[in-house]
Amino acid sequence: MSVRDPGLFTPASVTWQAHGDPMMWVAGIRALYLQALHPRAVRAVIENSDFREDAWGRLRRTADFVGTTTYGTTEAAERAGARVRRIHDMLRATDPDTGRTYRIDEPELLLWVHCAEIDSYVHVLCRSGYPLSDALADRYVAEHRESARLVGLDPAGVPGSRAELAAYFASVRPSLAAGADAREIDDFLRRPGVHPLLLPARALLWPHVARLAYAALPPWAHALYGRPAPPPATVTRRLRLTGAALRTVPARVRWQLPPKHILRATARLGPGSRPDPRRLEP
């Protein structure tokens, strides 16, 4: 395969441009809060994840998967997807209501995780001032039928617009709850374990990120968790202020953070492939 292979999304995609934005980190934490509200999905995490002992490693692995599938070659993206499918194929969990064992790669669970992620990404980007028109936001959601395929879903059954995402959440809401597992995730996200050397950074930065991610959830999610959030206008203002502040950090400085997928992609494809929201078509 040519080293100039643009990958699954390519620099012409909304995904290529949007995933270079620093607010993706806040969006990722929002996705974790949202995903924890599905009792069977969160049980799979509790029983199969070492998130308590290796929180940052888990976050890095998730970021590496997103970065590889967005900015890597087609071969690298397909390989990352195959690895995820292979791991999921081996894992099982115990239904918290029935006690029965189930596969964690059931389509219902994969779809929930996917939709929670994509909804969080597009929601936080738009609400924080990233320049996504309605049409571009829908294009973004549609593009991620490809990432759904990578984890084992049939793209034809995956929401391809924000309206379809909203309809999906309306259909699944009756089955959501904030049980003991969700509250464990909530407690963890508010006070994640870190290496002692990182405690000052956690105390300085993490509370703001976690509170903002939680506040950006839909009101029905706040109601399930039983923790209030500021008024929506206040949350939007904070998202915009945080986005504006993070975007003042030069992109090449931000992209130096591991695993440096964007730098490798631009080295492969040339400087014209650098993510830049100004390249998005209206």
mmCIF file of C-alpha atoms in Angstrom:
data_model
loop_
_atom_site.group_PDB
_atom_site.id
_atom_site.type_symbol
_atom_site.label_atom_id
_atom_site.label_comp_id
_atom_site.label_asym_id
_atom_site.label_seq_id
_atom_site.Cartn_x
_atom_site.Cartn_y
_atom_site.Cartn_z
ATOM 1 C CA MET A 1 0.000 0.000 0.000
ATOM 2 C CA SER A 2 1.281 3.458 -0.852
ATOM 3 C CA VAL A 3 2.692 5.469 2.044
ATOM 4 C CA ARG A 4 0.544 8.307 0.694
ATOM 5 C CA ASP A 5 -2.658 6.374 1.333
ATOM 6 C CA PRO A 6 -4.991 8.939 2.993
ATOM 7 C CA GLY A 7 -6.826 6.313 5.030
ATOM 8 C CA LEU A 8 -10.499 5.633 5.605
ATOM 9 C CA PHE A 9 -11.630 9.221 6.177
ATOM 10 C CA THR A 10 -9.149 11.297 4.104
ATOM 11 C CA PRO A 11 -8.341 15.010 4.493
ATOM 12 C CA ALA A 12 -11.548 15.848 2.586
ATOM 13 C CA SER A 13 -13.698 14.513 5.439
ATOM 14 C CA VAL A 14 -15.256 16.458 8.297
ATOM 15 C CA THR A 15 -13.786 13.869 10.656
ATOM 16 C CA TRP A 16 -10.213 14.603 9.552
ATOM 17 C CA GLN A 17 -10.595 18.290 10.352
ATOM 18 C CA ALA A 18 -12.728 17.991 13.495
ATOM 19 C CA HIS A 19 -10.685 15.349 15.289
ATOM 20 C CA GLY A 20 -7.745 17.734 15.466
ATOM 21 C CA ASP A 21 -9.699 19.969 17.852
ATOM 22 C CA PRO A 22 -8.668 19.915 21.552
ATOM 23 C CA MET A 23 -12.284 19.826 22.768
ATOM 24 C CA MET A 24 -12.363 16.188 21.687
ATOM 25 C CA TRP A 25 -10.942 15.383 25.132
ATOM 26 C CA VAL A 26 -13.938 16.944 26.888
ATOM 27 C CA ALA A 27 -16.219 15.147 24.436
ATOM 28 C CA GLY A 28 -14.544 11.835 25.254
ATOM 29 C CA ILE A 29 -15.279 12.226 28.978
ATOM 30 C CA ARG A 30 -18.894 13.143 28.184
ATOM 31 C CA ALA A 31 -19.124 9.925 26.162
ATOM 32 C CA LEU A 32 -17.953 7.894 29.175
ATOM 33 C CA TYR A 33 -20.617 9.458 31.384
ATOM 34 C CA LEU A 34 -23.261 8.721 28.771
ATOM 35 C CA GLN A 35 -22.120 5.162 28.061
ATOM 36 C CA ALA A 36 -22.286 4.307 31.771
ATOM 37 C CA LEU A 37 -26.074 4.804 31.753
ATOM 38 C CA HIS A 38 -26.646 1.564 29.816
ATOM 39 C CA PRO A 39 -26.702 -1.140 32.543
ATOM 40 C CA ARG A 40 -25.403 -3.986 30.383
ATOM 41 C CA ALA A 41 -22.798 -1.858 28.605
ATOM 42 C CA VAL A 42 -21.380 -0.498 31.851
ATOM 43 C CA ARG A 43 -21.410 -3.971 33.436
ATOM 44 C CA ALA A 44 -19.176 -5.130 30.592
ATOM 45 C CA VAL A 45 -16.738 -2.326 31.450
ATOM 46 C CA ILE A 46 -16.804 -3.082 35.174
ATOM 47 C CA GLU A 47 -16.129 -6.793 34.664
ATOM 48 C CA ASN A 48 -13.566 -6.577 31.869
ATOM 49 C CA SER A 49 -11.659 -3.327 32.338
ATOM 50 C CA ASP A 50 -8.757 -2.280 34.520
ATOM 51 C CA PHE A 51 -9.878 1.352 34.416
ATOM 52 C CA ARG A 52 -9.418 1.803 38.182
ATOM 53 C CA GLU A 53 -5.735 0.834 38.069
ATOM 54 C CA ASP A 54 -4.891 2.103 34.572
ATOM 55 C CA ALA A 55 -7.200 5.050 33.895
ATOM 56 C CA TRP A 56 -4.750 6.994 31.779
ATOM 57 C CA GLY A 57 -3.671 3.918 29.886
ATOM 58 C CA ARG A 58 -7.302 3.243 28.962
ATOM 59 C CA LEU A 59 -7.788 6.829 27.821
ATOM 60 C CA ARG A 60 -4.591 6.679 25.773
ATOM 61 C CA ARG A 61 -5.669 3.438 24.123
ATOM 62 C CA THR A 62 -9.032 4.933 23.214
ATOM 63 C CA ALA A 63 -7.335 8.056 21.844
ATOM 64 C CA ASP A 64 -4.909 5.865 19.917
ATOM 65 C CA PHE A 65 -7.776 3.947 18.304
ATOM 66 C CA VAL A 66 -9.573 7.150 17.295
ATOM 67 C CA GLY A 67 -6.315 8.656 16.019
ATOM 68 C CA THR A 68 -5.358 5.555 14.050
ATOM 69 C CA THR A 69 -8.746 5.156 12.408
ATOM 70 C CA THR A 70 -8.904 8.878 11.587
ATOM 71 C CA TYR A 71 -5.357 9.653 10.468
ATOM 72 C CA GLY A 72 -3.708 6.295 9.840
ATOM 73 C CA THR A 73 -3.464 4.409 6.580
ATOM 74 C CA THR A 74 -6.331 2.193 5.501
ATOM 75 C CA GLU A 75 -4.306 -0.847 6.494
ATOM 76 C CA ALA A 76 -3.584 0.570 9.956
ATOM 77 C CA ALA A 77 -7.243 1.464 10.526
ATOM 78 C CA GLU A 78 -8.466 -1.957 9.425
ATOM 79 C CA ARG A 79 -5.858 -3.604 11.626
ATOM 80 C CA ALA A 80 -6.990 -1.514 14.629
ATOM 81 C CA GLY A 81 -10.603 -2.470 13.987
ATOM 82 C CA ALA A 82 -9.729 -6.145 13.692
ATOM 83 C CA ARG A 83 -7.858 -5.987 16.991
ATOM 84 C CA VAL A 84 -10.879 -4.453 18.763
ATOM 85 C CA ARG A 85 -13.215 -7.068 17.265
ATOM 86 C CA ARG A 86 -10.855 -9.852 18.296
ATOM 87 C CA ILE A 87 -10.703 -8.619 21.896
ATOM 88 C CA HIS A 88 -14.457 -8.124 22.112
ATOM 89 C CA ASP A 89 -15.037 -11.613 20.712
ATOM 90 C CA MET A 90 -13.276 -13.134 23.729
ATOM 91 C CA LEU A 91 -15.043 -11.137 26.454
ATOM 92 C CA ARG A 92 -18.237 -11.874 28.355
ATOM 93 C CA ALA A 93 -20.164 -10.175 31.156
ATOM 94 C CA THR A 94 -22.954 -11.035 33.583
ATOM 95 C CA ASP A 95 -26.353 -9.400 33.142
ATOM 96 C CA PRO A 96 -27.010 -7.391 36.329
ATOM 97 C CA ASP A 97 -30.734 -8.268 36.243
ATOM 98 C CA THR A 98 -30.870 -11.883 35.083
ATOM 99 C CA GLY A 99 -27.425 -13.197 36.038
ATOM 100 C CA ARG A 100 -27.004 -14.603 32.547
ATOM 101 C CA THR A 101 -23.706 -14.396 30.700
ATOM 102 C CA TYR A 102 -23.669 -12.378 27.485
ATOM 103 C CA ARG A 103 -21.207 -11.359 24.797
ATOM 104 C CA ILE A 104 -19.982 -7.785 25.020
ATOM 105 C CA ASP A 105 -19.960 -7.503 21.224
ATOM 106 C CA GLU A 106 -23.728 -7.820 20.922
ATOM 107 C CA PRO A 107 -24.890 -5.336 18.253
ATOM 108 C CA GLU A 108 -27.144 -3.569 20.762
ATOM 109 C CA LEU A 109 -24.183 -2.817 23.031
ATOM 110 C CA LEU A 110 -21.803 -1.870 20.224
ATOM 111 C CA LEU A 111 -24.430 0.501 18.829
ATOM 112 C CA TRP A 112 -24.949 2.167 22.209
ATOM 113 C CA VAL A 113 -21.236 2.760 22.695
ATOM 114 C CA HIS A 114 -20.875 4.074 19.152
ATOM 115 C CA CYS A 115 -23.830 6.456 19.365
ATOM 116 C CA ALA A 116 -22.784 7.785 22.774
ATOM 117 C CA GLU A 117 -19.332 8.568 21.385
ATOM 118 C CA ILE A 118 -20.438 10.193 18.137
ATOM 119 C CA ASP A 119 -23.198 12.191 19.829
ATOM 120 C CA SER A 120 -20.690 13.456 22.385
ATOM 121 C CA TYR A 121 -18.104 14.404 19.784
ATOM 122 C CA VAL A 122 -20.482 16.334 17.550
ATOM 123 C CA HIS A 123 -22.360 17.893 20.470
ATOM 124 C CA VAL A 124 -19.295 19.250 22.258
ATOM 125 C CA LEU A 125 -17.627 20.445 19.061
ATOM 126 C CA CYS A 126 -20.702 22.382 17.937
ATOM 127 C CA ARG A 127 -21.551 23.764 21.355
ATOM 128 C CA SER A 128 -17.981 24.905 22.030
ATOM 129 C CA GLY A 129 -17.817 27.040 18.917
ATOM 130 C CA TYR A 130 -16.215 24.705 16.397
ATOM 131 C CA PRO A 131 -17.475 25.826 12.953
ATOM 132 C CA LEU A 132 -19.773 22.961 12.015
ATOM 133 C CA SER A 133 -22.877 23.902 10.062
ATOM 134 C CA ASP A 134 -25.937 21.669 10.341
ATOM 135 C CA ALA A 135 -25.011 20.020 7.054
ATOM 136 C CA LEU A 136 -21.416 19.411 8.151
ATOM 137 C CA ALA A 137 -22.547 17.996 11.483
ATOM 138 C CA ASP A 138 -24.781 15.532 9.647
ATOM 139 C CA ARG A 139 -21.901 14.644 7.328
ATOM 140 C CA TYR A 140 -19.758 13.952 10.377
ATOM 141 C CA VAL A 141 -22.340 11.573 11.844
ATOM 142 C CA ALA A 142 -22.737 9.813 8.492
ATOM 143 C CA GLU A 143 -18.972 9.421 8.090
ATOM 144 C CA HIS A 144 -18.853 7.460 11.319
ATOM 145 C CA ARG A 145 -20.853 4.629 9.920
ATOM 146 C CA GLU A 146 -17.343 3.667 8.796
ATOM 147 C CA SER A 147 -15.986 3.612 12.360
ATOM 148 C CA ALA A 148 -19.067 1.598 13.362
ATOM 149 C CA ARG A 149 -18.167 -0.960 10.693
ATOM 150 C CA LEU A 150 -14.675 -1.247 12.130
ATOM 151 C CA VAL A 151 -15.976 -2.403 15.515
ATOM 152 C CA GLY A 152 -18.340 -4.944 13.960
ATOM 153 C CA LEU A 153 -21.609 -3.137 13.241
ATOM 154 C CA ASP A 154 -23.582 -3.156 10.003
ATOM 155 C CA PRO A 155 -23.340 0.467 8.793
ATOM 156 C CA ALA A 156 -26.855 0.286 7.351
ATOM 157 C CA GLY A 157 -28.268 0.038 10.876
ATOM 158 C CA VAL A 158 -26.254 2.932 12.332
ATOM 159 C CA PRO A 159 -27.621 6.505 12.588
ATOM 160 C CA GLY A 160 -26.356 8.667 9.739
ATOM 161 C CA SER A 161 -27.586 12.100 10.839
ATOM 162 C CA ARG A 162 -28.230 14.027 14.048
ATOM 163 C CA ALA A 163 -31.965 13.480 13.605
ATOM 164 C CA GLU A 164 -31.394 9.733 13.414
ATOM 165 C CA LEU A 165 -29.148 9.927 16.484
ATOM 166 C CA ALA A 166 -31.897 11.761 18.396
ATOM 167 C CA ALA A 167 -34.444 9.139 17.358
ATOM 168 C CA TYR A 168 -32.089 6.389 18.522
ATOM 169 C CA PHE A 169 -31.660 7.967 21.961
ATOM 170 C CA ALA A 170 -35.416 8.457 22.297
ATOM 171 C CA SER A 171 -35.915 4.753 21.576
ATOM 172 C CA VAL A 172 -33.297 3.530 24.053
ATOM 173 C CA ARG A 173 -33.953 5.906 26.948
ATOM 174 C CA PRO A 174 -36.494 3.653 28.715
ATOM 175 C CA SER A 175 -33.771 1.040 29.186
ATOM 176 C CA LEU A 176 -31.212 3.441 30.696
ATOM 177 C CA ALA A 177 -30.508 3.842 34.405
ATOM 178 C CA ALA A 178 -27.859 5.102 36.795
ATOM 179 C CA GLY A 179 -27.349 2.001 38.902
ATOM 180 C CA ALA A 180 -24.432 1.085 41.133
ATOM 181 C CA ASP A 181 -22.109 0.511 38.171
ATOM 182 C CA ALA A 182 -22.877 3.906 36.634
ATOM 183 C CA ARG A 183 -22.306 5.576 39.986
ATOM 184 C CA GLU A 184 -18.961 3.831 40.290
ATOM 185 C CA ILE A 185 -17.970 5.289 36.922
ATOM 186 C CA ASP A 186 -19.287 8.694 38.026
ATOM 187 C CA ASP A 187 -17.212 8.585 41.221
ATOM 188 C CA PHE A 188 -14.171 7.471 39.287
ATOM 189 C CA LEU A 189 -14.487 10.220 36.672
ATOM 190 C CA ARG A 190 -14.700 12.839 39.396
ATOM 191 C CA ARG A 191 -11.617 11.484 41.187
ATOM 192 C CA PRO A 192 -9.609 9.230 38.870
ATOM 193 C CA GLY A 193 -6.607 7.449 40.245
ATOM 194 C CA VAL A 194 -3.306 8.800 38.951
ATOM 195 C CA HIS A 195 0.407 8.387 39.532
ATOM 196 C CA PRO A 196 1.495 10.483 42.550
ATOM 197 C CA LEU A 197 3.523 12.761 40.279
ATOM 198 C CA LEU A 198 0.331 13.657 38.416
ATOM 199 C CA LEU A 199 -1.710 14.554 41.501
ATOM 200 C CA PRO A 200 -1.063 18.325 41.158
ATOM 201 C CA ALA A 201 -2.226 18.258 37.520
ATOM 202 C CA ARG A 202 -5.319 16.286 38.486
ATOM 203 C CA ALA A 203 -6.158 18.772 41.207
ATOM 204 C CA LEU A 204 -5.638 21.727 38.868
ATOM 205 C CA LEU A 205 -7.189 20.559 35.589
ATOM 206 C CA TRP A 206 -9.334 17.473 35.989
ATOM 207 C CA PRO A 207 -12.189 18.881 38.108
ATOM 208 C CA HIS A 208 -12.900 21.503 35.448
ATOM 209 C CA VAL A 209 -12.821 18.962 32.620
ATOM 210 C CA ALA A 210 -14.994 16.424 34.451
ATOM 211 C CA ARG A 211 -17.549 19.009 35.572
ATOM 212 C CA LEU A 212 -17.767 20.475 32.090
ATOM 213 C CA ALA A 213 -18.157 17.064 30.449
ATOM 214 C CA TYR A 214 -20.894 16.115 32.900
ATOM 215 C CA ALA A 215 -22.654 19.463 32.486
ATOM 216 C CA ALA A 216 -22.693 18.955 28.694
ATOM 217 C CA LEU A 217 -24.843 15.821 29.033
ATOM 218 C CA PRO A 218 -28.507 16.055 28.031
ATOM 219 C CA PRO A 219 -30.907 17.000 30.869
ATOM 220 C CA TRP A 220 -32.389 13.493 30.974
ATOM 221 C CA ALA A 221 -28.916 12.120 31.769
ATOM 222 C CA HIS A 222 -28.530 14.597 34.643
ATOM 223 C CA ALA A 223 -31.913 13.429 35.931
ATOM 224 C CA LEU A 224 -30.792 9.788 35.841
ATOM 225 C CA TYR A 225 -27.568 10.539 37.694
ATOM 226 C CA GLY A 226 -29.453 12.712 40.173
ATOM 227 C CA ARG A 227 -26.815 15.419 40.093
ATOM 228 C CA PRO A 228 -27.842 18.872 38.870
ATOM 229 C CA ALA A 229 -25.954 20.867 36.262
ATOM 230 C CA PRO A 230 -25.790 24.614 35.603
ATOM 231 C CA PRO A 231 -28.389 26.141 33.267
ATOM 232 C CA PRO A 232 -27.809 25.241 29.601
ATOM 233 C CA ALA A 233 -26.807 28.801 28.681
ATOM 234 C CA THR A 234 -24.137 28.733 31.398
ATOM 235 C CA VAL A 235 -22.824 25.387 30.174
ATOM 236 C CA THR A 236 -22.659 26.631 26.589
ATOM 237 C CA ARG A 237 -20.761 29.716 27.673
ATOM 238 C CA ARG A 238 -18.249 27.592 29.607
ATOM 239 C CA LEU A 239 -17.797 25.235 26.674
ATOM 240 C CA ARG A 240 -17.143 28.175 24.363
ATOM 241 C CA LEU A 241 -14.679 29.777 26.800
ATOM 242 C CA THR A 242 -12.833 26.495 27.291
ATOM 243 C CA GLY A 243 -12.764 25.835 23.554
ATOM 244 C CA ALA A 244 -11.470 29.335 22.833
ATOM 245 C CA ALA A 245 -8.740 28.975 25.459
ATOM 246 C CA LEU A 246 -7.578 25.552 24.269
ATOM 247 C CA ARG A 247 -7.568 26.651 20.648
ATOM 248 C CA THR A 248 -5.090 29.426 21.446
ATOM 249 C CA VAL A 249 -2.469 26.710 22.012
ATOM 250 C CA PRO A 250 -0.692 26.339 18.653
ATOM 251 C CA ALA A 251 -1.791 23.198 16.856
ATOM 252 C CA ARG A 252 1.747 21.953 16.328
ATOM 253 C CA VAL A 253 2.315 22.158 20.081
ATOM 254 C CA ARG A 254 -0.878 20.191 20.802
ATOM 255 C CA TRP A 255 -0.068 17.624 18.136
ATOM 256 C CA GLN A 256 3.253 16.827 19.828
ATOM 257 C CA LEU A 257 1.337 14.964 22.524
ATOM 258 C CA PRO A 258 1.492 11.185 22.136
ATOM 259 C CA PRO A 259 0.627 9.274 20.020
ATOM 260 C CA LYS A 260 1.251 12.001 17.364
ATOM 261 C CA HIS A 261 -1.105 10.609 14.724
ATOM 262 C CA ILE A 262 -1.631 13.981 13.062
ATOM 263 C CA LEU A 263 2.073 14.681 12.708
ATOM 264 C CA ARG A 264 2.612 11.279 11.114
ATOM 265 C CA ALA A 265 -0.314 11.806 8.747
ATOM 266 C CA THR A 266 0.917 15.206 7.580
ATOM 267 C CA ALA A 267 4.422 13.809 7.125
ATOM 268 C CA ARG A 268 2.907 11.077 4.947
ATOM 269 C CA LEU A 269 0.544 13.256 2.931
ATOM 270 C CA GLY A 270 2.145 16.688 2.963
ATOM 271 C CA PRO A 271 1.427 20.002 4.744
ATOM 272 C CA GLY A 272 -1.825 20.521 2.857
ATOM 273 C CA SER A 273 -3.371 17.692 4.863
ATOM 274 C CA ARG A 274 -3.049 19.444 8.235
ATOM 275 C CA PRO A 275 -6.425 19.555 10.012
ATOM 276 C CA ASP A 276 -7.886 23.040 9.813
ATOM 277 C CA PRO A 277 -11.572 23.955 10.246
ATOM 278 C CA ARG A 278 -11.155 26.611 7.551
ATOM 279 C CA ARG A 279 -10.862 23.783 5.021
ATOM 280 C CA LEU A 280 -14.383 22.588 5.742
ATOM 281 C CA GLU A 281 -16.833 23.254 2.959
ATOM 282 C CA PRO A 282 -20.049 25.030 4.068
#
